[in-house]
Each structure stands twice: as structure tokens, then as C-alpha cells.
Short mmCIF file of C-alpha atoms and ligand atoms in Angstrom, two decimals:
data_model
loop_
_atom_site.label_atom_id
_atom_site.label_comp_id
_atom_site.label_asym_id
_atom_site.label_seq_id
_atom_site.Cartn_x
_atom_site.Cartn_y
_atom_site.Cartn_z
CA MET A 1 107.47 -131.15 17.55
CA ALA A 2 109.22 -131.16 14.17
CA LEU A 3 108.00 -129.13 11.11
CA GLU A 4 106.29 -131.98 9.19
CA ILE A 5 105.37 -129.63 6.39
CA LYS A 6 107.78 -129.81 2.84
CA ALA A 7 108.01 -128.23 -0.01
CA PRO A 8 105.33 -129.25 -2.74
CA ARG A 9 106.36 -132.05 -4.61
CA GLY A 10 108.53 -130.63 -7.56
CA THR A 11 109.70 -127.76 -5.24
CA ASN A 12 113.73 -126.91 -4.87
CA ASP A 13 114.55 -124.32 -2.26
CA VAL A 14 117.89 -122.89 -3.03
CA LEU A 15 120.24 -122.29 0.21
CA PRO A 16 122.31 -119.24 1.07
CA ALA A 17 125.33 -121.33 -0.08
CA ASP A 18 124.17 -121.91 -3.09
CA SER A 19 122.23 -118.90 -4.35
CA TYR A 20 125.67 -117.33 -5.41
CA LYS A 21 125.20 -120.54 -8.54
CA TRP A 22 122.14 -118.52 -9.72
CA GLN A 23 123.70 -115.07 -9.34
CA ILE A 24 126.41 -116.48 -11.90
CA VAL A 25 123.25 -117.89 -14.21
CA GLU A 26 120.99 -114.56 -13.88
CA ASP A 27 123.78 -112.12 -13.87
CA ALA A 28 124.87 -113.65 -17.75
CA ALA A 29 121.20 -113.99 -18.80
CA ARG A 30 121.39 -109.68 -18.07
CA ARG A 31 124.71 -109.26 -19.85
CA VAL A 32 124.47 -111.11 -22.65
CA SER A 33 120.70 -110.06 -23.85
CA ASP A 34 121.93 -107.01 -23.29
CA ARG A 35 124.59 -106.88 -25.81
CA PHE A 36 122.24 -107.69 -28.35
CA GLY A 37 119.93 -104.91 -27.01
CA TYR A 38 117.52 -107.10 -25.58
CA ARG A 39 115.53 -105.57 -22.53
CA GLU A 40 114.42 -106.81 -19.46
CA ILE A 41 110.61 -107.50 -19.92
CA ARG A 42 108.05 -108.00 -16.58
CA PHE A 43 104.66 -109.40 -16.01
CA PRO A 44 102.26 -111.17 -13.61
CA THR A 45 102.88 -115.05 -11.78
CA PHE A 46 99.57 -115.72 -12.97
CA GLU A 47 96.87 -115.17 -16.50
CA SER A 48 93.76 -115.26 -17.81
CA THR A 49 93.23 -118.99 -18.66
CA GLU A 50 92.51 -118.54 -22.48
CA LEU A 51 95.54 -116.84 -23.11
CA PHE A 52 97.70 -120.38 -22.26
CA GLU A 53 94.58 -122.40 -24.19
CA ARG A 54 95.05 -119.74 -27.10
CA GLY A 55 98.51 -119.03 -27.24
CA VAL A 56 100.24 -122.63 -26.33
CA GLY A 57 97.24 -124.11 -27.29
CA ASP A 58 94.94 -126.47 -26.60
CA THR A 59 95.75 -130.00 -27.85
CA THR A 60 98.80 -129.66 -26.30
CA ASP A 61 99.94 -131.91 -23.48
CA VAL A 62 101.35 -128.67 -21.40
CA VAL A 63 97.70 -126.94 -21.71
CA GLN A 64 95.47 -130.32 -21.77
CA LYS A 65 97.99 -132.11 -18.70
CA GLU A 66 99.83 -129.49 -17.10
CA MET A 67 98.69 -126.49 -16.39
CA TYR A 68 98.32 -124.95 -12.94
CA THR A 69 94.20 -123.95 -13.42
CA PHE A 70 92.24 -122.60 -9.86
CA LYS A 71 88.94 -120.51 -10.23
CA ASP A 72 90.17 -117.05 -7.80
CA LYS A 73 87.32 -115.66 -5.06
CA GLY A 74 85.65 -113.32 -7.89
CA ASP A 75 85.05 -116.47 -10.12
CA ARG A 76 87.90 -116.38 -12.66
CA SER A 77 89.61 -119.13 -14.06
CA ILE A 78 93.45 -118.07 -13.85
CA THR A 79 96.44 -120.18 -14.05
CA LEU A 80 99.87 -119.75 -13.28
CA ARG A 81 102.36 -119.22 -16.14
CA PRO A 82 103.18 -122.78 -18.00
CA GLU A 83 106.05 -120.11 -20.15
CA GLY A 84 106.55 -117.35 -21.02
CA THR A 85 105.81 -116.61 -24.54
CA ALA A 86 102.49 -116.02 -24.32
CA SER A 87 102.38 -113.26 -21.42
CA ALA A 88 104.80 -111.91 -23.65
CA VAL A 89 102.59 -111.40 -26.69
CA ARG A 90 100.51 -110.45 -24.07
CA VAL A 91 102.06 -107.52 -22.52
CA CYS A 92 103.76 -105.88 -26.02
CA LEU A 93 99.14 -106.29 -27.31
CA GLU A 94 97.53 -104.67 -24.60
CA HIS A 95 100.81 -101.68 -24.20
CA GLY A 96 100.32 -101.06 -28.47
CA LEU A 97 104.15 -102.00 -28.42
CA PHE A 98 103.74 -103.89 -31.62
CA GLY A 99 102.56 -99.91 -33.07
CA GLY A 100 106.41 -98.22 -31.98
CA LEU A 101 109.59 -99.17 -33.29
CA MET A 102 111.18 -102.66 -34.55
CA PRO A 103 112.23 -105.17 -34.16
CA LEU A 104 111.36 -105.06 -30.50
CA LYS A 105 113.52 -107.58 -28.15
CA ALA A 106 112.56 -108.02 -24.68
CA TYR A 107 114.18 -110.93 -22.26
CA TYR A 108 113.09 -112.29 -18.96
CA VAL A 109 113.28 -114.30 -15.75
CA ILE A 110 111.25 -115.93 -14.50
CA SER A 111 109.78 -118.67 -12.45
CA ALA A 112 107.49 -121.20 -14.63
CA PHE A 113 104.77 -124.05 -13.64
CA ARG A 114 103.95 -127.46 -14.97
CA TYR A 115 101.80 -130.06 -13.51
CA GLU A 116 104.30 -133.16 -14.99
CA LYS A 117 105.91 -135.79 -13.03
CA PRO A 118 108.63 -134.55 -11.22
CA GLN A 119 112.73 -136.69 -12.61
CA ALA A 120 115.62 -135.47 -12.99
CA GLY A 121 115.86 -132.34 -14.19
CA ARG A 122 112.00 -131.61 -14.29
CA PHE A 123 110.03 -129.91 -11.67
CA ARG A 124 106.31 -128.22 -11.12
CA GLU A 125 107.65 -125.07 -10.38
CA PHE A 126 110.92 -124.20 -12.70
CA HIS A 127 113.04 -120.85 -13.88
CA GLN A 128 113.36 -119.78 -17.07
CA PHE A 129 115.84 -116.97 -18.93
CA GLY A 130 113.77 -116.05 -22.40
CA ALA A 131 114.46 -113.81 -24.94
CA GLU A 132 112.11 -112.80 -27.56
CA LEU A 133 112.10 -110.45 -31.32
CA TYR A 134 109.08 -109.32 -32.88
CA GLY A 135 108.48 -107.42 -36.39
CA THR A 136 110.82 -109.46 -38.59
CA SER A 137 110.40 -112.54 -40.74
CA SER A 138 114.44 -112.26 -42.11
CA PRO A 139 116.52 -115.85 -41.05
CA GLN A 140 118.69 -113.07 -39.68
CA ALA A 141 116.86 -112.81 -36.77
CA ASP A 142 116.50 -116.74 -36.21
CA ARG A 143 120.08 -116.60 -36.49
CA GLU A 144 120.79 -113.77 -34.53
CA VAL A 145 118.03 -115.51 -31.78
CA ILE A 146 120.22 -118.57 -31.69
CA GLU A 147 123.30 -116.95 -31.55
CA LEU A 148 122.77 -115.14 -28.20
CA ALA A 149 121.52 -118.96 -26.59
CA ALA A 150 124.90 -119.68 -27.42
CA SER A 151 126.53 -116.97 -26.54
CA PHE A 152 124.48 -117.54 -22.72
CA LEU A 153 125.86 -121.12 -22.80
CA LYS A 154 129.33 -119.90 -24.05
CA GLU A 155 129.32 -117.55 -21.31
CA LEU A 156 127.88 -120.14 -19.04
CA GLY A 157 131.79 -121.75 -19.68
CA LEU A 158 128.71 -124.61 -21.97
CA GLY A 159 130.79 -124.92 -25.05
CA GLU A 160 129.77 -128.75 -25.90
CA ILE A 161 126.23 -128.77 -26.12
CA SER A 162 124.30 -129.45 -28.80
CA LEU A 163 122.63 -127.41 -31.12
CA ASN A 164 119.39 -129.45 -32.78
CA ILE A 165 117.62 -127.23 -35.41
CA ASN A 166 114.52 -128.57 -37.30
CA SER A 167 112.00 -126.32 -39.77
CA ILE A 168 108.39 -126.99 -39.04
CA GLY A 169 106.92 -125.00 -42.49
CA CYS A 170 104.32 -122.49 -42.44
CA PRO A 171 100.22 -123.49 -42.12
CA GLU A 172 100.61 -123.43 -45.81
CA CYS A 173 102.94 -126.35 -46.42
CA ARG A 174 101.35 -127.73 -43.25
CA LYS A 175 97.94 -128.62 -45.34
CA ASN A 176 99.51 -131.29 -47.33
CA TYR A 177 101.96 -132.47 -44.12
CA HIS A 178 98.81 -133.11 -41.58
CA ALA A 179 97.29 -134.77 -44.61
CA ALA A 180 100.14 -137.66 -45.03
CA LEU A 181 100.26 -137.97 -41.04
CA LYS A 182 96.54 -138.94 -40.37
CA GLU A 183 96.94 -141.25 -42.86
CA TYR A 184 100.37 -142.61 -41.53
CA PHE A 185 98.18 -141.93 -37.82
CA ALA A 186 95.13 -143.47 -38.99
CA SER A 187 96.45 -146.76 -39.56
CA HIS A 188 98.18 -146.99 -36.06
CA ALA A 189 95.10 -145.25 -34.22
CA GLU A 190 94.06 -148.67 -32.29
CA ASP A 191 97.63 -147.93 -30.30
CA LEU A 192 97.59 -144.88 -29.69
CA CYS A 193 96.76 -143.11 -25.80
CA GLU A 194 93.32 -141.65 -25.79
CA THR A 195 94.73 -138.11 -25.60
CA CYS A 196 96.60 -138.75 -29.29
CA LYS A 197 93.11 -139.94 -30.48
CA GLY A 198 92.08 -137.51 -29.54
CA ARG A 199 95.07 -135.09 -31.50
CA LEU A 200 94.50 -137.24 -34.60
CA ASP A 201 91.97 -135.14 -36.01
CA ARG A 202 92.76 -132.14 -34.61
CA ASN A 203 96.43 -131.21 -34.69
CA PRO A 204 97.79 -134.94 -36.02
CA MET A 205 102.03 -133.11 -35.75
CA ARG A 206 101.30 -133.13 -31.24
CA ILE A 207 101.24 -136.92 -31.31
CA LEU A 208 105.26 -136.33 -32.72
CA ASP A 209 106.15 -134.92 -29.43
CA CYS A 210 103.61 -137.55 -27.21
CA LYS A 211 105.63 -139.45 -23.97
CA SER A 212 103.54 -142.70 -23.96
CA PRO A 213 106.66 -144.94 -24.91
CA VAL A 214 104.36 -146.74 -27.60
CA CYS A 215 102.93 -143.01 -29.09
CA LYS A 216 107.21 -142.67 -29.48
CA GLY A 217 107.55 -145.62 -30.75
CA ILE A 218 104.59 -145.09 -33.61
CA ALA A 219 105.91 -141.62 -34.15
CA ALA A 220 109.13 -142.60 -35.02
CA ASP A 221 108.37 -143.78 -38.76
CA ALA A 222 105.60 -140.83 -39.27
CA PRO A 223 106.22 -138.96 -42.10
CA LEU A 224 109.12 -136.42 -41.83
CA ILE A 225 107.84 -132.66 -42.14
CA LEU A 226 110.95 -131.55 -43.61
CA ASP A 227 109.99 -133.39 -46.95
CA TYR A 228 106.42 -131.59 -47.59
CA LEU A 229 108.20 -127.75 -47.11
CA CYS A 230 107.65 -125.05 -49.56
CA ASP A 231 109.32 -123.73 -51.57
CA ASP A 232 109.48 -119.92 -49.30
CA CYS A 233 109.89 -122.15 -45.85
CA ASN A 234 113.19 -124.15 -47.98
CA ALA A 235 114.94 -120.89 -48.59
CA HIS A 236 114.58 -119.00 -45.69
CA PHE A 237 115.76 -122.65 -43.65
CA GLU A 238 118.73 -122.70 -46.40
CA THR A 239 119.57 -119.18 -45.39
CA LEU A 240 119.19 -120.11 -41.53
CA LYS A 241 121.88 -122.78 -41.80
CA ALA A 242 123.91 -120.99 -44.35
CA SER A 243 124.10 -117.45 -41.25
CA LEU A 244 124.68 -119.65 -38.60
CA THR A 245 127.65 -121.33 -40.29
CA ASP A 246 129.23 -118.08 -41.02
CA ALA A 247 128.53 -117.17 -37.86
CA GLY A 248 130.54 -120.18 -36.46
CA ILE A 249 127.79 -121.68 -34.89
CA SER A 250 127.61 -125.60 -35.06
CA PHE A 251 124.51 -127.47 -35.24
CA ASN A 252 122.37 -130.78 -36.21
CA VAL A 253 119.72 -131.01 -38.61
CA ASP A 254 116.91 -132.67 -36.40
CA PRO A 255 113.91 -133.60 -38.63
CA HIS A 256 111.82 -134.89 -35.33
CA ILE A 257 112.15 -131.37 -33.14
CA VAL A 258 108.71 -130.72 -33.47
CA ARG A 259 108.37 -128.82 -29.17
CA GLY A 260 105.77 -129.01 -27.64
CA LEU A 261 104.28 -126.09 -27.79
CA ASP A 262 101.60 -125.04 -30.48
CA TYR A 263 102.55 -121.79 -31.95
CA TYR A 264 105.79 -122.05 -33.90
CA THR A 265 106.07 -121.77 -37.74
CA ARG A 266 109.11 -122.94 -39.26
CA THR A 267 112.51 -122.62 -37.40
CA VAL A 268 112.70 -125.17 -33.84
CA PHE A 269 115.51 -125.32 -31.73
CA GLU A 270 116.70 -126.67 -28.84
CA PHE A 271 120.85 -127.08 -27.20
CA THR A 272 120.63 -130.57 -25.12
CA ASP A 273 123.18 -131.59 -22.78
CA PRO A 274 125.17 -134.36 -24.42
CA ALA A 275 125.99 -136.23 -21.24
CA SER A 276 122.09 -135.71 -19.54
CA GLY A 277 120.08 -135.99 -22.74
CA LEU A 278 118.30 -133.28 -21.06
CA ALA A 279 117.27 -129.85 -23.13
CA LEU A 280 118.62 -127.37 -21.71
CA ALA A 281 117.04 -124.36 -23.74
CA GLY A 282 114.44 -124.64 -26.85
CA GLY A 283 113.16 -121.99 -28.93
CA GLY A 284 111.81 -121.39 -32.72
CA ARG A 285 109.69 -118.51 -34.75
CA TYR A 286 105.93 -117.92 -33.42
CA ASP A 287 104.50 -116.16 -36.52
CA GLY A 288 101.25 -116.42 -36.19
CA LEU A 289 100.86 -116.24 -32.31
CA VAL A 290 100.25 -112.73 -32.68
CA SER A 291 96.93 -113.24 -34.77
CA GLU A 292 96.14 -115.79 -32.80
CA LEU A 293 95.52 -113.47 -29.37
CA ASP A 294 94.43 -110.11 -31.91
CA PRO A 295 93.40 -111.16 -35.26
CA LYS A 296 94.06 -107.69 -36.02
CA MET A 297 98.14 -108.11 -35.50
CA LYS A 298 99.98 -109.24 -37.88
CA VAL A 299 103.99 -109.56 -36.44
CA CYS A 300 105.94 -112.08 -36.67
CA GLY A 301 107.97 -113.76 -33.01
CA LEU A 302 110.91 -115.58 -32.43
CA GLY A 303 112.79 -116.40 -29.43
CA PHE A 304 114.26 -119.11 -27.41
CA ALA A 305 113.86 -119.98 -23.29
CA ALA A 306 116.66 -121.75 -21.13
CA GLY A 307 115.70 -123.65 -18.11
CA LEU A 308 118.12 -122.52 -15.28
CA GLU A 309 117.60 -124.90 -12.89
CA ARG A 310 118.98 -127.95 -15.36
CA LEU A 311 121.74 -125.22 -16.13
CA VAL A 312 123.19 -124.88 -12.69
CA GLY A 313 122.61 -128.87 -12.25
CA VAL A 314 125.11 -129.42 -15.09
CA MET A 315 127.26 -126.67 -14.70
CA GLU A 316 127.81 -128.53 -10.88
CA ASP A 317 128.69 -131.74 -12.85
CA ARG A 318 130.90 -130.13 -14.57
CA GLY A 319 132.75 -127.83 -11.98
CA LEU A 320 132.18 -124.78 -13.93
CA PHE A 321 131.19 -122.89 -10.64
CA PRO A 322 133.99 -121.28 -9.03
CA GLU A 323 135.53 -121.21 -4.95
CA LEU A 324 134.05 -118.14 -4.17
CA PRO A 325 137.41 -115.87 -2.98
CA ARG A 326 137.39 -114.38 0.26
CA LYS A 327 135.76 -111.14 1.24
CA GLY A 328 134.93 -108.44 3.21
CA ALA A 329 136.15 -108.34 6.78
CA TYR A 330 135.39 -109.25 9.85
CA ILE A 331 136.07 -107.14 13.34
CA ALA A 332 136.16 -108.60 16.52
CA ALA A 333 135.36 -107.38 19.66
CA MET A 334 136.95 -108.47 23.26
CA GLY A 335 135.34 -106.88 26.25
CA GLN A 336 132.44 -104.99 25.89
CA LYS A 337 134.00 -101.65 26.06
CA ALA A 338 135.45 -102.09 22.02
CA VAL A 339 132.22 -103.02 21.41
CA PRO A 340 130.73 -99.53 19.37
CA ALA A 341 134.80 -99.63 17.96
CA ALA A 342 134.16 -102.60 16.21
CA ASN A 343 130.86 -101.34 15.40
CA LYS A 344 132.07 -97.97 13.84
CA LEU A 345 135.11 -99.18 12.00
CA ALA A 346 131.98 -101.68 10.01
CA THR A 347 129.75 -99.71 9.80
CA ALA A 348 132.58 -97.16 8.01
CA LEU A 349 133.52 -100.32 6.03
CA ARG A 350 130.12 -100.17 5.07
CA ALA A 351 129.65 -96.45 3.93
CA LEU A 352 132.93 -97.24 1.59
CA GLY A 353 130.94 -100.64 -0.01
CA CYS A 354 132.67 -103.03 1.78
CA ARG A 355 130.90 -106.16 3.12
CA ALA A 356 131.73 -106.03 7.45
CA GLU A 357 130.86 -107.96 10.00
CA THR A 358 130.76 -107.38 13.77
CA ASP A 359 129.85 -110.69 16.30
CA LEU A 360 126.22 -110.94 17.35
CA MET A 361 126.35 -113.89 19.82
CA GLU A 362 128.53 -112.93 22.54
CA ARG A 363 131.13 -115.46 21.40
CA SER A 364 134.71 -115.90 22.69
CA LEU A 365 137.58 -114.29 20.39
CA LYS A 366 138.03 -117.68 19.40
CA ALA A 367 134.82 -118.70 18.37
CA GLN A 368 134.51 -115.27 16.86
CA MET A 369 137.81 -115.80 14.74
CA LYS A 370 136.38 -119.56 13.66
CA TYR A 371 133.37 -117.37 12.66
CA ALA A 372 135.59 -115.14 10.51
CA ASP A 373 136.79 -117.72 8.37
CA LYS A 374 134.11 -120.06 7.98
CA THR A 375 132.23 -117.31 6.44
CA ASN A 376 134.51 -116.25 4.16
CA ALA A 377 136.24 -113.20 5.78
CA ARG A 378 139.33 -111.71 3.70
CA PHE A 379 140.22 -109.28 5.94
CA VAL A 380 140.06 -109.96 10.78
CA VAL A 381 140.64 -106.83 12.84
CA VAL A 382 140.68 -107.61 17.10
CA ILE A 383 139.91 -104.64 18.49
CA GLY A 384 140.09 -104.95 22.89
CA ASP A 385 140.81 -102.31 25.48
CA ASN A 386 144.73 -101.37 24.22
CA GLU A 387 143.11 -101.07 20.76
CA VAL A 388 140.81 -98.00 22.36
CA GLU A 389 142.79 -96.72 24.32
CA SER A 390 145.87 -95.96 21.73
CA GLY A 391 143.50 -96.06 18.41
CA LYS A 392 146.16 -98.28 16.79
CA ILE A 393 145.34 -101.85 15.30
CA THR A 394 146.49 -104.80 13.28
CA VAL A 395 144.78 -105.58 9.76
CA LYS A 396 145.03 -109.72 9.46
CA ASP A 397 144.47 -110.71 5.92
CA MET A 398 143.48 -113.98 6.01
CA ALA A 399 144.45 -114.20 2.18
CA GLY A 400 147.78 -115.08 3.06
CA GLY A 401 148.90 -111.14 2.40
CA ASP A 402 150.81 -109.35 5.08
CA PRO A 403 149.62 -108.13 8.01
CA ILE A 404 148.73 -104.16 7.88
CA GLU A 405 149.98 -101.56 11.08
CA THR A 406 147.05 -98.91 10.91
CA THR A 407 144.86 -96.95 13.02
CA LEU A 408 140.77 -97.08 13.85
CA ALA A 409 140.57 -93.61 12.30
CA GLU A 410 142.31 -94.68 8.78
CA ALA A 411 141.64 -98.79 8.97
CA ALA A 412 138.80 -99.06 6.89
CA ALA A 413 139.97 -96.82 3.59
CA ILE A 414 143.28 -98.90 3.78
CA MET A 415 141.21 -102.71 3.31
CA ALA A 416 138.57 -101.16 1.14
CA ASP A 417 141.32 -99.88 -0.98
CA ARG A 418 142.52 -103.39 -0.85
CA MET A 419 138.90 -105.07 -1.67
P1 HAM B 1 110.27 -125.24 -23.16
O1 HAM B 1 111.20 -126.12 -24.30
O2 HAM B 1 108.52 -126.14 -23.12
O3 HAM B 1 109.95 -123.76 -24.32
O4 HAM B 1 110.88 -124.69 -22.29
C1 HAM B 1 112.21 -124.27 -22.36
C2 HAM B 1 113.07 -124.91 -21.45
O5 HAM B 1 112.50 -124.61 -20.21
C3 HAM B 1 113.66 -126.54 -21.80
O6 HAM B 1 114.46 -126.70 -22.48
C4 HAM B 1 113.92 -127.09 -20.28
O7 HAM B 1 114.85 -126.27 -20.13
C5 HAM B 1 112.62 -126.08 -19.06
N1 HAM B 1 112.24 -126.47 -18.92
C6 HAM B 1 111.11 -126.41 -19.77
N2 HAM B 1 109.57 -127.65 -18.30
C7 HAM B 1 110.94 -127.50 -17.94
C8 HAM B 1 110.53 -128.85 -16.20
N3 HAM B 1 109.07 -128.70 -15.92
N4 HAM B 1 111.57 -128.62 -15.44
C9 HAM B 1 112.75 -128.16 -15.60
N5 HAM B 1 113.17 -126.58 -16.52
C10 HAM B 1 111.69 -127.35 -17.91
C11 HAM B 1 109.44 -122.49 -23.83
O8 HAM B 1 108.63 -122.21 -22.78
C12 HAM B 1 109.15 -121.59 -24.83
N6 HAM B 1 108.58 -120.30 -24.16
C13 HAM B 1 110.36 -121.03 -25.63
C14 HAM B 1 110.44 -120.02 -25.70
C15 HAM B 1 110.29 -118.70 -26.58
N7 HAM B 1 109.57 -120.51 -27.76
C16 HAM B 1 109.69 -119.10 -28.08
N8 HAM B 1 110.32 -117.79 -27.10
#
């Protein structure tokens, strides 16, 4: 009977034929992070639910509707991480990293979980490359984080991605803004969705980010935070814009971006694919998050995360993944006597760091050659009784080069030299 268990809705399998695409994206993330001096941080897939309730914010869609939360066998409330920022701050607090060298820079490549309605580019398990920077309020830090994200996209060949930025101010400028928002939304209160009715008093800015079409329509004409920024936040935003321009990074100011997570202050930004309209990366500054999680600590922070499924999808659509070049060697054996010699040659090649395969299916020579071709082997060697006796072999170059006459003893070094 065929297996009837399928992958859970909203998850993806990456098959062996496609995993190189993920490796290209992840390698670029690591390379570009290193160029900016960010080092990798790793943290658990699950955390105490409270971390996200307090960090991401209990009036956000992520916390109110999308978290995978359960009780473990010890009756603790556990949540599969819906993102990495709150966890990264938890790690730094727990290990005293905020008392060390500043600025502190870290990156991560993680899975994340959100119980969202699956659709194009939206999954329940997805992956992020994220980078976080702590310890500075300088707008140069905002420019650096945006430059890092832009360099990563450029490294992948994704030049034409729109960057939209906004400033959502600090708690000071938000006081007046919240009052204006409350007044505006109160006049439409009856039409708001149930969740947003509850947000009206507690956090009216969250209504701006609601996915319900009716709330979206109402939010379109709401007052804009940019009109309420205090002098300091305004100056910060102006310096950031000038610095981005200096760095040759083009951007649009989109006063409607508020982001879906509660911790942001001042700069927020999104990189969007113009063709699909999907956000490929998003981030911003969060100067209040560290003290939200530990009131004794005051440390500025900022960062971004890019969605890897979306990146791989857009790169596939644009044909940005190269054909894999031929690689390694296939050592075919004809007859039982040749098997030890073929194995020995393959072992010698692997010891030199090369890919080498031999027949494990006891197939005919013709079938072995077919396998070598399909697995994209660069070199093929056929070993039969004659080769074992004389020690002489011919190396066939599948990339079109001339055949090489050599010996069983020298073949590994000769092939390795050309790979
Ligand atoms: P976010 O905007 O929620 O920000 O997610 C960042 C990126 O993850 C999105 O732009 C998108 O590409 C991808 N993403 C989010 N949800 C899904 C999903 N359900 N399916 C597929 N891809 C998805 C954050 O997570 C913040 N922690 C970013 C940050 C870091 N801010 C400061 N530091």
C-alpha cells in the first residue's frame, strides 16, 4: 500500500536535485555576513512562549494567531520560534554578551514557524537568513544593515529588488501619533475586524498591518507616522537617507510600512520583488526590545531577515541558478576481477578531495556509463581484465577534453589535477 502520510500543509521538502540551490543562497549569506564582520549565532528551535509574547508583542498577528504553541511533558508553555530576533536578544542577555565588545554583530540561518494560510511564498515552516547589530543608535548602523541586505541580494544576482524604507519614530513621537490614530480608527470602529477592535485601545498601530481587506481599506487613509516624528527621529531618518544615497543604494520612502512585529522603533524597511510583490527581506531598528526583555539593560538593536523559500523561488523564476558543471569521476568495473582495482582508484581520488563513484548495483557496462552521464561525472574510467593485468587505463573526459592514457597508479593524481 502506498504511503498515505504526506508532509504537513505549508511545509516544503528539498530534494537532492535541488539542494544545491539552497546551498548557493546559504553560502552567499555566510560570505556576505563575514565581509561585514558578522559572526554566526545558533539558538534553539523552541523557546518559552513568554519570550515571543513579550518580544514580538502580544497584539501582533504573529503572537495572536500564528504561533505553534504547546505544553511540553513538564507542563511548560513552549513555542516554535516564529522569527529569530527575540531569540538572538535572549541569547545575548543570557550569556552577558551586551557587557562585551560593541558593536555586537551576529547572523543566523534558521527555520521559523508561523501558522499562516499557505499561499504563494507563504509557508508554515520557512527559513530565514537574519543579521542583528547591537549597541549603537548611529544611523550609520541602519545604513550598514540595509547595505548588508542589499549586498546579499546583489550577490545572488537579484539586482532589481525595490527597497522601501520608513521611520516609525520612538515612544515619544508615538504618543501623539497613537492619539491621532485612535481618533481616526474610532470613527470606523464598527467596521474593524474583531482582533482590530481589541487593538484600538491597546495598540492602534497594529491595525495598520492587519491582513483583513476591510481593515486594510480603512487603514489606507489613516494618519501617517512620518508627519508625527520628533526632531531627533527626523534627524536620524534624514541622515540615514543621505547615507544610503552616498552608498549608491536606491530606495523609496513608503510611509505606509509599519511592519508586523511590535519591537520596531525608528527605521523600518522591506525589500520587495516587483514581479511577485513578495517581501524578500524586512527589518528595522528595535531600541526598546532589550529592555523589554530585561529592564536593567538599555541596548539599541537593529537587523533584518530574508525569507529563503521566497529567494530560491524568485531566483528560479529568473533563471539565476547555473547549470551544475560536470564534476568528479566514475570508475566503471567490467567483471569481478576489476572491482577491487576500481574501488582502490575511487578511494585514492576521494583521499585527494575529489568526488568518485563506483558501481554498487552490479550493472552492465552500458548501464554504468548511463549512470555516470546522468550523475554528471566529469571523468570516466573503465577497468576490465586487461586493465588490471597491464595496469594501463584510459581516462575519458566527459567535458569534451582529449582522452588521457595513464596507469592505475597515476590516474588519481592526474584526474585530481584537472578537477
Ligand atoms: P518578517 O518580515 O516577519 O521579519 O520576516 C522576514 C522575511 O521572512 C520576510 O520578508 C519573508 O521573506 C520571510 N517570511 C516571513 N513569513 C514567512 C512565511 N510565512 N513564509 C515564507 N516566508 C516568510 C522578521 O522575522 C524579523 N525578525 C526581521 C528582523 C530581524 N528585524 C530585525 N531583525
